[in-house]
Short mmCIF file of C-alpha atoms and ligand atoms in Angstrom, two decimals:
data_model
loop_
_atom_site.label_atom_id
_atom_site.label_comp_id
_atom_site.label_asym_id
_atom_site.label_seq_id
_atom_site.Cartn_x
_atom_site.Cartn_y
_atom_site.Cartn_z
CA MET A 1 -36.67 -60.36 40.86
CA ILE A 2 -34.00 -58.78 38.76
CA ASN A 3 -31.45 -61.19 37.33
CA GLN A 4 -28.43 -60.74 35.19
CA ASN A 5 -29.29 -61.39 31.60
CA SER A 6 -26.91 -63.50 29.57
CA SER A 7 -28.28 -63.16 26.05
CA ASN A 8 -26.16 -62.36 23.02
CA ALA A 9 -27.74 -59.00 22.38
CA GLY A 10 -24.35 -57.29 22.35
CA TRP A 11 -24.63 -55.12 25.44
CA ASN A 12 -21.27 -53.65 26.23
CA PHE A 13 -21.63 -51.33 29.17
CA ASP A 14 -19.36 -48.96 30.94
CA ASN A 15 -20.64 -46.85 33.83
CA SER A 16 -18.58 -43.68 33.90
CA TYR A 17 -21.42 -41.59 35.35
CA ALA A 18 -21.44 -43.85 38.41
CA ARG A 19 -17.80 -42.87 38.98
CA LEU A 20 -18.78 -39.23 39.55
CA PRO A 21 -19.15 -38.07 43.17
CA LYS A 22 -22.12 -39.70 44.94
CA LEU A 23 -23.95 -36.37 44.96
CA PHE A 24 -24.91 -36.81 41.30
CA TYR A 25 -27.02 -39.96 41.44
CA ASN A 26 -28.83 -42.60 43.40
CA LYS A 27 -28.29 -46.26 42.63
CA GLN A 28 -31.68 -47.37 41.46
CA ASN A 29 -33.02 -50.48 39.77
CA PRO A 30 -36.01 -50.18 37.48
CA VAL A 31 -39.26 -51.38 39.06
CA PRO A 32 -40.40 -54.64 37.41
CA VAL A 33 -43.64 -54.70 35.44
CA ASP A 34 -46.38 -57.24 34.86
CA SER A 35 -46.31 -58.46 31.31
CA PRO A 36 -44.09 -56.56 28.93
CA ARG A 37 -44.56 -56.65 25.18
CA LEU A 38 -42.21 -55.19 22.61
CA VAL A 39 -44.19 -52.91 20.31
CA VAL A 40 -41.47 -50.95 18.47
CA LEU A 41 -37.82 -51.71 17.88
CA ASN A 42 -35.40 -49.47 16.01
CA GLU A 43 -33.36 -52.09 14.22
CA LYS A 44 -31.05 -49.67 12.42
CA LEU A 45 -30.20 -47.84 15.60
CA ALA A 46 -29.66 -51.18 17.35
CA ALA A 47 -27.17 -52.23 14.69
CA SER A 48 -25.31 -48.93 14.90
CA LEU A 49 -24.94 -49.44 18.64
CA GLY A 50 -23.44 -52.87 18.11
CA LEU A 51 -26.61 -54.64 19.24
CA ASP A 52 -28.17 -57.65 17.59
CA ALA A 53 -31.70 -56.75 16.50
CA GLN A 54 -32.80 -60.38 16.29
CA SER A 55 -31.75 -61.05 19.83
CA LEU A 56 -33.40 -57.81 21.02
CA LYS A 57 -36.76 -59.25 19.96
CA GLU A 58 -36.36 -62.28 22.22
CA GLU A 59 -38.01 -62.61 25.59
CA GLU A 60 -34.80 -61.98 27.52
CA SER A 61 -34.33 -58.61 25.84
CA ILE A 62 -37.96 -57.62 26.23
CA HIS A 63 -37.44 -58.09 29.95
CA VAL A 64 -34.42 -55.79 29.67
CA PHE A 65 -36.42 -53.07 27.89
CA SER A 66 -39.10 -53.35 30.55
CA GLY A 67 -36.69 -53.17 33.47
CA ASN A 68 -37.52 -56.69 34.68
CA ARG A 69 -33.97 -57.89 34.09
CA LEU A 70 -30.66 -56.13 33.90
CA PRO A 71 -28.31 -56.63 31.00
CA GLU A 72 -24.83 -57.73 31.94
CA GLY A 73 -22.62 -54.86 33.00
CA ALA A 74 -25.44 -52.41 33.75
CA ALA A 75 -25.25 -50.37 36.95
CA PRO A 76 -28.60 -48.58 37.02
CA LEU A 77 -28.97 -45.18 38.59
CA ALA A 78 -31.33 -42.24 38.77
CA GLN A 79 -29.59 -38.96 38.00
CA ALA A 80 -29.95 -35.97 40.28
CA TYR A 81 -30.62 -32.60 38.68
CA ALA A 82 -32.44 -29.37 39.25
CA GLY A 83 -33.89 -26.87 36.82
CA HIS A 84 -35.77 -23.70 36.10
CA GLN A 85 -39.26 -24.76 35.11
CA PHE A 86 -41.06 -21.87 33.43
CA GLY A 87 -38.61 -19.59 35.20
CA HIS A 88 -38.88 -21.15 38.69
CA PHE A 89 -35.96 -23.01 40.21
CA THR A 90 -36.74 -26.50 41.60
CA MET A 91 -35.05 -29.74 42.57
CA LEU A 92 -35.96 -32.43 40.04
CA GLY A 93 -33.98 -35.57 39.13
CA ASP A 94 -34.96 -38.74 37.29
CA GLY A 95 -38.39 -39.31 38.76
CA ARG A 96 -39.43 -41.87 36.21
CA ALA A 97 -36.26 -42.93 34.47
CA VAL A 98 -33.09 -44.88 35.15
CA LEU A 99 -29.82 -44.85 33.32
CA LEU A 100 -28.85 -48.49 32.74
CA GLY A 101 -25.34 -47.54 31.73
CA GLU A 102 -23.35 -46.42 28.73
CA GLN A 103 -23.27 -48.67 25.70
CA ILE A 104 -19.87 -48.59 24.00
CA ASP A 105 -20.32 -49.26 20.29
CA HIS A 106 -17.84 -50.97 17.96
CA GLY A 107 -16.14 -47.63 17.29
CA GLY A 108 -15.64 -46.94 20.99
CA ASN A 109 -18.39 -44.29 21.09
CA ARG A 110 -20.37 -43.95 24.29
CA PHE A 111 -24.19 -43.73 24.49
CA ASP A 112 -26.45 -43.46 27.51
CA ILE A 113 -29.10 -46.15 27.59
CA GLN A 114 -32.00 -44.89 29.64
CA LEU A 115 -35.33 -46.48 30.46
CA LYS A 116 -38.04 -43.81 30.63
CA GLY A 117 -41.17 -44.80 32.53
CA SER A 118 -39.30 -47.33 34.65
CA GLY A 119 -40.97 -46.72 38.02
CA ARG A 120 -40.58 -44.61 41.11
CA THR A 121 -37.22 -43.29 42.33
CA PRO A 122 -36.24 -41.07 45.26
CA PHE A 123 -36.83 -38.14 42.86
CA SER A 124 -40.42 -39.03 41.96
CA ARG A 125 -42.05 -36.55 44.34
CA GLY A 126 -45.80 -37.15 43.92
CA GLY A 127 -45.47 -38.96 40.59
CA ASP A 128 -45.99 -42.65 39.86
CA GLY A 129 -42.71 -43.03 37.98
CA ARG A 130 -44.53 -44.33 34.94
CA ALA A 131 -45.25 -43.19 31.39
CA ALA A 132 -48.18 -43.73 29.06
CA LEU A 133 -47.91 -45.45 25.69
CA GLY A 134 -49.06 -42.46 23.60
CA PRO A 135 -46.39 -40.00 24.82
CA MET A 136 -43.62 -42.61 24.57
CA LEU A 137 -44.57 -43.38 20.96
CA ARG A 138 -44.73 -39.66 20.31
CA GLU A 139 -41.19 -39.23 21.58
CA TYR A 140 -40.14 -42.15 19.39
CA ILE A 141 -41.70 -40.63 16.25
CA ILE A 142 -40.51 -37.06 16.76
CA SER A 143 -36.99 -37.90 17.90
CA GLU A 144 -36.47 -40.23 14.94
CA ALA A 145 -37.91 -37.54 12.62
CA MET A 146 -35.43 -35.04 14.07
CA TYR A 147 -32.63 -37.49 13.40
CA GLY A 148 -33.81 -37.83 9.79
CA LEU A 149 -33.80 -34.04 9.48
CA GLY A 150 -30.17 -33.93 10.60
CA ILE A 151 -30.98 -32.19 13.89
CA PRO A 152 -28.95 -33.35 16.90
CA THR A 153 -31.25 -35.39 19.12
CA THR A 154 -31.56 -38.20 21.61
CA ARG A 155 -32.91 -41.29 19.88
CA SER A 156 -35.38 -44.06 20.53
CA LEU A 157 -34.35 -47.68 20.55
CA ALA A 158 -37.52 -49.44 21.68
CA VAL A 159 -40.92 -49.10 23.25
CA VAL A 160 -42.48 -51.84 25.36
CA THR A 161 -45.93 -51.84 26.84
CA THR A 162 -45.96 -52.92 30.47
CA GLY A 163 -49.31 -54.66 30.68
CA GLU A 164 -50.17 -52.27 33.50
CA LYS A 165 -52.61 -49.39 33.46
CA ILE A 166 -51.53 -46.00 34.66
CA LEU A 167 -53.85 -43.35 35.97
CA ARG A 168 -53.89 -39.91 34.37
CA GLU A 169 -57.16 -38.10 33.62
CA THR A 170 -58.24 -41.54 32.48
CA GLU A 171 -56.65 -44.97 32.70
CA LEU A 172 -53.98 -45.37 30.03
CA PRO A 173 -51.74 -48.24 28.93
CA GLY A 174 -48.31 -47.99 30.54
CA ALA A 175 -45.12 -48.10 28.46
CA ILE A 176 -41.35 -47.73 28.73
CA LEU A 177 -39.16 -46.03 26.15
CA THR A 178 -35.51 -46.97 25.78
CA ARG A 179 -33.79 -43.70 25.06
CA VAL A 180 -30.31 -43.36 23.61
CA ALA A 181 -28.36 -40.14 24.20
CA ALA A 182 -24.85 -38.74 23.90
CA SER A 183 -25.43 -38.15 27.62
CA HIS A 184 -28.16 -36.89 29.92
CA ILE A 185 -26.07 -34.09 31.41
CA ARG A 186 -28.31 -31.04 31.45
CA VAL A 187 -27.97 -27.39 32.33
CA GLY A 188 -30.01 -28.54 35.32
CA THR A 189 -27.29 -31.02 36.34
CA PHE A 190 -24.87 -28.12 36.68
CA GLN A 191 -27.49 -26.07 38.52
CA TYR A 192 -27.92 -28.94 40.95
CA ALA A 193 -24.14 -29.09 41.50
CA ALA A 194 -23.95 -25.34 42.04
CA ALA A 195 -26.91 -25.27 44.43
CA TRP A 196 -26.14 -28.35 46.54
CA GLY A 197 -22.54 -29.29 45.82
CA LYS A 198 -19.13 -27.97 46.76
CA ASP A 199 -16.82 -26.30 44.24
CA GLU A 200 -14.92 -29.59 43.84
CA GLU A 201 -18.15 -31.26 42.76
CA ILE A 202 -18.94 -28.59 40.18
CA LYS A 203 -15.40 -29.04 38.93
CA ALA A 204 -15.77 -32.83 38.82
CA LEU A 205 -18.92 -32.46 36.72
CA ALA A 206 -17.32 -29.90 34.41
CA ASP A 207 -14.21 -32.07 33.96
CA TYR A 208 -16.37 -35.11 33.28
CA THR A 209 -18.43 -33.16 30.73
CA ILE A 210 -15.34 -31.86 28.98
CA LYS A 211 -13.83 -35.32 28.79
CA ARG A 212 -17.04 -36.81 27.47
CA HIS A 213 -18.23 -34.15 25.04
CA TYR A 214 -15.45 -31.68 24.39
CA PRO A 215 -12.19 -33.67 24.74
CA ASP A 216 -10.34 -31.25 22.46
CA ILE A 217 -10.47 -28.51 25.08
CA GLU A 218 -9.13 -30.65 27.94
CA ILE A 219 -5.67 -29.12 27.64
CA ASP A 220 -6.95 -25.54 27.45
CA ASP A 221 -5.79 -23.28 30.27
CA ASP A 222 -9.19 -21.60 30.25
CA ARG A 223 -11.09 -24.80 29.74
CA TYR A 224 -14.18 -23.90 31.81
CA LEU A 225 -14.66 -20.71 29.87
CA THR A 226 -14.09 -22.68 26.67
CA LEU A 227 -16.69 -25.18 27.87
CA LEU A 228 -19.20 -22.35 28.15
CA ARG A 229 -18.31 -21.18 24.64
CA GLU A 230 -18.58 -24.69 23.17
CA VAL A 231 -21.98 -25.25 24.77
CA MET A 232 -23.13 -21.86 23.48
CA LYS A 233 -21.97 -22.79 19.97
CA LYS A 234 -23.80 -26.12 20.09
CA GLN A 235 -27.00 -24.50 21.31
CA ALA A 236 -26.84 -21.65 18.79
CA GLU A 237 -26.54 -24.22 16.02
CA LEU A 238 -29.25 -26.45 17.46
CA ILE A 239 -31.84 -23.74 17.99
CA ALA A 240 -31.18 -22.39 14.48
CA LYS A 241 -31.96 -25.86 13.14
CA TRP A 242 -35.21 -25.94 15.09
CA MET A 243 -36.18 -22.54 13.73
CA LEU A 244 -35.30 -23.50 10.17
CA THR A 245 -37.63 -26.51 10.28
CA GLY A 246 -40.45 -24.96 12.32
CA PHE A 247 -39.85 -27.16 15.36
CA ILE A 248 -41.26 -26.00 18.68
CA HIS A 249 -39.87 -27.81 21.72
CA GLY A 250 -42.59 -26.66 24.06
CA VAL A 251 -40.79 -27.00 27.42
CA MET A 252 -37.37 -25.39 27.20
CA ASN A 253 -36.81 -25.62 30.95
CA THR A 254 -33.15 -25.71 31.94
CA ASP A 255 -33.50 -29.39 32.88
CA ASN A 256 -34.51 -30.05 29.29
CA MET A 257 -31.41 -28.52 27.73
CA ALA A 258 -28.63 -31.03 27.15
CA ILE A 259 -25.00 -29.95 27.43
CA SER A 260 -24.17 -32.23 24.49
CA GLY A 261 -26.27 -30.03 22.19
CA GLU A 262 -28.86 -32.71 21.48
CA THR A 263 -32.58 -32.02 21.54
CA ILE A 264 -33.91 -33.79 24.62
CA ASP A 265 -37.24 -34.53 26.32
CA TYR A 266 -39.99 -34.64 23.78
CA GLY A 267 -43.11 -33.67 25.68
CA PRO A 268 -45.57 -31.25 24.16
CA CYS A 269 -43.40 -30.48 21.13
CA ALA A 270 -44.70 -30.12 17.58
CA PHE A 271 -43.86 -28.78 14.14
CA MET A 272 -45.62 -25.67 12.98
CA ASP A 273 -47.85 -25.89 9.91
CA THR A 274 -48.94 -22.29 9.25
CA TYR A 275 -46.09 -19.83 9.67
CA ASP A 276 -46.73 -17.69 12.72
CA PRO A 277 -43.86 -16.67 15.01
CA ALA A 278 -46.20 -16.61 18.03
CA THR A 279 -47.13 -20.29 17.68
CA VAL A 280 -47.41 -22.22 20.95
CA PHE A 281 -48.68 -25.78 21.07
CA SER A 282 -48.18 -26.77 24.69
CA SER A 283 -51.29 -26.62 26.83
CA ILE A 284 -49.18 -25.78 29.89
CA ASP A 285 -47.39 -22.84 28.24
CA ARG A 286 -50.18 -20.33 28.82
CA GLU A 287 -48.02 -17.23 28.52
CA GLY A 288 -46.16 -18.34 25.41
CA ARG A 289 -42.78 -18.38 27.18
CA TYR A 290 -41.66 -21.14 24.82
CA ALA A 291 -43.37 -19.87 21.64
CA TYR A 292 -41.59 -20.47 18.32
CA SER A 293 -40.02 -17.02 18.06
CA ASN A 294 -38.94 -16.99 21.73
CA GLN A 295 -36.81 -20.11 21.45
CA PRO A 296 -33.52 -18.37 20.59
CA ILE A 297 -34.03 -15.92 23.46
CA ILE A 298 -34.90 -18.64 25.94
CA ALA A 299 -31.84 -20.65 24.92
CA GLY A 300 -29.79 -17.53 25.73
CA TRP A 301 -31.51 -17.27 29.11
CA ASN A 302 -30.79 -20.93 29.84
CA LEU A 303 -27.15 -20.47 28.83
CA ALA A 304 -26.88 -17.61 31.31
CA ARG A 305 -28.12 -20.01 34.02
CA PHE A 306 -25.42 -22.46 32.87
CA ALA A 307 -22.75 -19.76 33.00
CA GLU A 308 -23.77 -18.92 36.59
CA THR A 309 -22.99 -22.45 37.69
CA LEU A 310 -19.46 -22.16 36.30
CA LEU A 311 -18.61 -18.92 38.11
CA PRO A 312 -16.50 -20.55 40.86
CA LEU A 313 -14.40 -22.14 38.09
CA LEU A 314 -13.94 -18.98 36.03
CA ALA A 315 -12.12 -16.76 38.54
CA ARG A 316 -11.39 -16.59 42.27
CA ASP A 317 -13.02 -13.21 42.54
CA GLU A 318 -16.76 -13.47 41.94
CA GLU A 319 -17.14 -10.06 40.37
CA LYS A 320 -14.37 -10.86 37.94
CA ALA A 321 -16.00 -14.22 37.16
CA VAL A 322 -19.33 -12.54 36.41
CA GLU A 323 -17.59 -10.10 34.11
CA ILE A 324 -15.87 -12.93 32.22
CA ALA A 325 -19.12 -14.88 31.88
CA GLN A 326 -21.10 -11.88 30.70
CA GLU A 327 -18.52 -11.00 28.11
CA GLU A 328 -18.67 -14.54 26.78
CA LEU A 329 -22.47 -14.74 26.80
CA SER A 330 -22.77 -11.49 24.88
CA SER A 331 -21.71 -13.26 21.68
CA TYR A 332 -24.48 -15.87 21.77
CA MET A 333 -27.14 -13.98 19.80
CA ASP A 334 -24.70 -13.22 17.00
CA MET A 335 -23.70 -16.87 16.84
CA TYR A 336 -27.34 -17.86 16.63
CA ARG A 337 -28.13 -15.26 13.97
CA ALA A 338 -25.19 -16.35 11.84
CA HIS A 339 -26.41 -19.97 11.87
CA TRP A 340 -29.95 -18.90 11.13
CA LEU A 341 -28.91 -16.66 8.27
CA SER A 342 -26.70 -19.22 6.60
CA GLY A 343 -29.44 -21.83 7.05
CA MET A 344 -32.02 -19.50 5.51
CA ARG A 345 -29.71 -18.73 2.60
CA ALA A 346 -29.43 -22.46 1.99
CA LYS A 347 -33.22 -22.83 2.13
CA LEU A 348 -33.40 -20.28 -0.68
CA GLY A 349 -30.58 -21.83 -2.71
CA ILE A 350 -28.23 -18.92 -2.06
CA LEU A 351 -24.62 -20.01 -2.34
CA ASN A 352 -22.74 -16.83 -1.39
CA ALA A 353 -23.44 -13.99 1.02
CA GLU A 354 -24.80 -10.60 0.04
CA GLN A 355 -25.78 -7.76 2.32
CA GLU A 356 -29.40 -7.71 1.11
CA ASP A 357 -30.06 -11.41 1.78
CA GLN A 358 -31.44 -10.82 5.25
CA ALA A 359 -34.02 -8.37 3.91
CA LEU A 360 -34.97 -10.77 1.11
CA ILE A 361 -35.54 -13.55 3.64
CA GLU A 362 -37.50 -11.36 6.04
CA LYS A 363 -39.72 -10.10 3.25
CA LEU A 364 -40.67 -13.68 2.40
CA LEU A 365 -41.34 -14.58 6.04
CA ASP A 366 -43.49 -11.47 6.50
CA MET A 367 -45.62 -12.43 3.51
CA MET A 368 -45.87 -16.01 4.74
CA GLN A 369 -47.13 -14.77 8.08
CA LYS A 370 -49.56 -12.32 6.55
CA HIS A 371 -51.06 -14.89 4.18
CA ARG A 372 -50.89 -17.80 6.65
CA ALA A 373 -48.66 -19.85 4.38
CA ASP A 374 -47.59 -23.31 5.42
CA PHE A 375 -43.95 -23.14 6.54
CA THR A 376 -42.68 -26.44 5.13
CA ASN A 377 -44.78 -26.45 1.97
CA THR A 378 -43.77 -22.91 0.99
CA PHE A 379 -40.10 -23.84 0.93
CA ARG A 380 -41.00 -27.14 -0.72
CA ALA A 381 -42.82 -25.30 -3.50
CA LEU A 382 -39.86 -22.95 -4.01
CA THR A 383 -37.52 -25.94 -4.11
CA LEU A 384 -39.64 -27.61 -6.78
CA ASP A 385 -39.94 -24.26 -8.56
CA LYS A 386 -43.70 -24.41 -8.31
CA PRO A 387 -44.60 -20.99 -6.90
CA GLU A 388 -48.17 -21.74 -7.97
CA ASP A 389 -48.30 -24.25 -5.10
CA THR A 390 -48.00 -21.53 -2.46
CA VAL A 391 -51.04 -19.65 -1.21
CA MET A 392 -49.25 -16.43 -2.15
CA LYS A 393 -49.11 -16.94 -5.90
CA GLY A 394 -50.88 -14.15 -7.75
CA ILE A 395 -50.38 -11.68 -4.92
CA LYS A 396 -48.33 -8.87 -6.40
CA ALA A 397 -45.92 -8.52 -3.48
CA PHE A 398 -45.10 -12.21 -3.72
CA ASP A 399 -44.70 -12.22 -7.49
CA ASP A 400 -42.34 -9.25 -7.18
CA TRP A 401 -40.39 -10.99 -4.44
CA TYR A 402 -40.20 -14.13 -6.56
CA SER A 403 -38.57 -12.34 -9.48
CA ILE A 404 -36.11 -10.53 -7.21
CA TRP A 405 -35.21 -13.87 -5.66
CA LYS A 406 -34.81 -15.48 -9.08
CA SER A 407 -32.49 -12.72 -10.23
CA ARG A 408 -30.53 -13.12 -6.98
CA LEU A 409 -29.99 -16.78 -7.89
CA LYS A 410 -28.97 -15.92 -11.44
CA ARG A 411 -26.49 -13.37 -10.18
CA GLN A 412 -24.49 -15.86 -8.13
CA GLU A 413 -21.68 -17.92 -9.56
CA GLY A 414 -23.19 -21.40 -9.22
CA THR A 415 -25.73 -22.80 -11.65
CA LEU A 416 -29.46 -22.91 -10.98
CA GLU A 417 -29.13 -26.68 -10.66
CA GLU A 418 -26.62 -26.20 -7.86
CA ALA A 419 -28.97 -23.82 -6.13
CA GLN A 420 -31.79 -26.31 -6.44
CA GLN A 421 -29.58 -29.12 -5.11
CA LEU A 422 -28.83 -27.01 -2.05
CA MET A 423 -32.53 -26.31 -1.57
CA ARG A 424 -33.36 -29.99 -1.78
CA HIS A 425 -30.92 -30.72 1.01
CA SER A 426 -32.13 -27.82 3.12
CA ASN A 427 -35.91 -27.99 2.79
CA PRO A 428 -37.57 -31.18 3.97
CA SER A 429 -40.55 -32.22 1.91
CA VAL A 430 -42.01 -34.05 4.90
CA ILE A 431 -42.15 -33.25 8.59
CA PRO A 432 -44.10 -35.05 11.31
CA ARG A 433 -47.32 -33.16 10.75
CA ASN A 434 -49.52 -33.08 13.80
CA HIS A 435 -52.50 -34.81 12.23
CA ARG A 436 -50.26 -37.60 10.92
CA VAL A 437 -48.65 -38.10 14.31
CA GLU A 438 -52.07 -38.17 15.98
CA GLU A 439 -53.37 -40.65 13.42
CA ALA A 440 -50.41 -42.97 14.03
CA LEU A 441 -50.78 -42.73 17.82
CA LYS A 442 -54.51 -43.36 17.68
CA ALA A 443 -54.09 -46.51 15.59
CA ALA A 444 -51.39 -47.78 17.95
CA VAL A 445 -52.96 -46.92 21.28
CA GLU A 446 -56.61 -47.55 20.50
CA GLU A 447 -56.44 -50.32 17.91
CA ASN A 448 -53.11 -51.92 18.68
CA ASP A 449 -52.14 -51.26 15.08
CA PHE A 450 -48.53 -50.10 14.84
CA SER A 451 -48.34 -50.22 11.05
CA VAL A 452 -49.46 -46.59 10.61
CA MET A 453 -46.66 -45.40 12.87
CA GLU A 454 -44.14 -47.70 11.19
CA ARG A 455 -44.96 -46.23 7.80
CA LEU A 456 -44.81 -42.68 9.12
CA VAL A 457 -41.44 -43.25 10.80
CA ASN A 458 -40.16 -44.78 7.60
CA VAL A 459 -41.24 -41.80 5.47
CA LEU A 460 -39.79 -39.39 8.04
CA SER A 461 -36.43 -41.14 7.93
CA LYS A 462 -35.78 -39.63 4.47
CA PRO A 463 -37.33 -36.17 4.59
CA PHE A 464 -35.18 -34.76 1.78
CA ALA A 465 -35.90 -37.55 -0.71
CA TYR A 466 -38.78 -35.80 -2.52
CA THR A 467 -40.32 -39.13 -3.54
CA SER A 468 -43.89 -39.55 -4.74
CA GLU A 469 -44.61 -41.35 -1.46
CA HIS A 470 -44.09 -38.03 0.29
CA GLU A 471 -46.98 -36.35 -1.42
CA GLU A 472 -49.74 -37.70 0.78
CA TYR A 473 -47.72 -36.65 3.84
CA CYS A 474 -47.53 -33.06 2.62
CA THR A 475 -51.22 -32.39 2.66
CA LEU A 476 -52.60 -30.27 5.44
CA PRO A 477 -55.44 -31.37 7.66
CA GLU A 478 -58.77 -29.93 6.59
CA SER A 479 -58.95 -27.93 9.78
CA SER A 480 -55.35 -26.69 9.71
CA ASN A 481 -56.24 -23.38 11.27
CA ILE A 482 -57.80 -24.94 14.36
CA PRO A 483 -55.13 -24.44 17.05
CA TYR A 484 -53.38 -27.70 17.79
CA ARG A 485 -52.76 -28.48 21.46
CA THR A 486 -50.13 -30.77 22.85
CA PHE A 487 -50.03 -32.15 26.36
CA CYS A 488 -47.02 -32.81 28.51
CA GLY A 489 -45.61 -36.28 28.08
CA THR A 490 -46.82 -37.70 31.38
P1 AMP B 21 -40.37 -33.67 32.21
O1 AMP B 21 -41.62 -32.86 32.15
O2 AMP B 21 -40.50 -35.03 31.58
O3 AMP B 21 -39.16 -32.93 31.74
O4 AMP B 21 -40.15 -33.97 33.76
C1 AMP B 21 -39.92 -33.00 34.73
C2 AMP B 21 -39.65 -33.68 36.05
O5 AMP B 21 -40.80 -34.37 36.50
C3 AMP B 21 -38.52 -34.70 36.02
O6 AMP B 21 -37.86 -34.63 37.26
C4 AMP B 21 -39.27 -36.00 35.87
O7 AMP B 21 -38.52 -37.08 36.35
C5 AMP B 21 -40.50 -35.74 36.72
N1 AMP B 21 -41.65 -36.56 36.30
C6 AMP B 21 -42.40 -36.42 35.18
N2 AMP B 21 -43.37 -37.35 35.16
C7 AMP B 21 -43.24 -38.10 36.25
C8 AMP B 21 -43.95 -39.23 36.80
N3 AMP B 21 -44.99 -39.77 36.18
N4 AMP B 21 -43.50 -39.73 37.97
C9 AMP B 21 -42.46 -39.20 38.61
N5 AMP B 21 -41.76 -38.15 38.17
C10 AMP B 21 -42.14 -37.60 37.00
MG1 MG B 22 -37.33 -33.26 31.53
#
């Protein structure tokens, strides 16, 4: 039975989402599990949320992370949402997650606390509502790596094993991830409102979103159009950051795009080793819809789906509303390109803008593709001024490029040290390389050894530190050209 928990963990919930119209959620308690065990706890994140890490390790709290007990003030619910999955519109909703509530930290900031893998809900369709340990640890590792890289993301507070087996292709250990997010409002939440709600309900969701994420625009006369613009800006910036680090989300369905601008739902995502714009890791993405180089385009497509949901709020006349939305959306690609270009300049230590920069950058990327250079290590080598560490050294085109780039750096006002400083802050020396992630998951899942993952997460928390400890995490797997496959986080 679920009881109120009275520990001193520091839970301080509000439940603003539950004050939205009933359409948007179902009250839903997590389904209790057999014998929960805490396997990972993010103590730093806990502290930043105003939670007491020591108390979170106690039995009471482990029962909270497993859904067996509710923390005081929680009002659990499953959120309703829809989404375009690989281009097809479907009703979805939290089929294996519940939102416990919103933790208010000491600074008054609000964070969703969600249990993922918490059992069946009315939105589960044929699913069992559960999650396997491997994928939950994977989300933990990658989301925390993204945070270290300075990329907006949901975060991971804890993982518990449930003591229950779940059935996939084989029997796997069950687990629950406690996910922390600015919110879980998705493009798909708006699509759900537009498809099944009345105009007042779309408006209620838009007003709620503005209040929660974009409070500065609340007084705007055109605030729904401004909301669209703000979300476009956030996404343009986010996707540029993915592209600049070689991150491939893998399932950019509209239900996996957060209105807050955080990266959300780590399923079959991965970081690219060898630079190839056509890279796809996800085993379910057979046509490469969500390939590396398609990500900016898909984000634009998803934003158009978002804009459609706002039409009733943009103008009384539908044709007029469409015109307004299209006009606004037309600036997205330029926004994205501007972020990408300034990010690429920073990766090359360029402090000011020159017309030829784009061509200089593209020339490098073309050579990297042609010679199958490692994305992260190429920029790392340039940062350390060790061109001999790239596979392209000695190739005339690269050597020529290198001297043109060097003279570009000399031409600018700042010193070479300043350029190098900028590069050090823009080029991570470590990323969660696929073979390292797999190694950590294998040790945890098969041998109950979480130390490999702990060390990896620790290294990934400071990706710009360029310490000697990083070196062993920079090496490529022996078989780095064997295509890596990721499977959906089920
Ligand atoms: P995802 O692939 O995690 O973005 O999930 C897509 C949809 O499938 C969401 O509505 C999930 O809640 C639902 N879903 C995924 N796995 C399960 C599961 N094991 N049981 C029930 N629903 C699930
Ligand atoms: Mg999802």
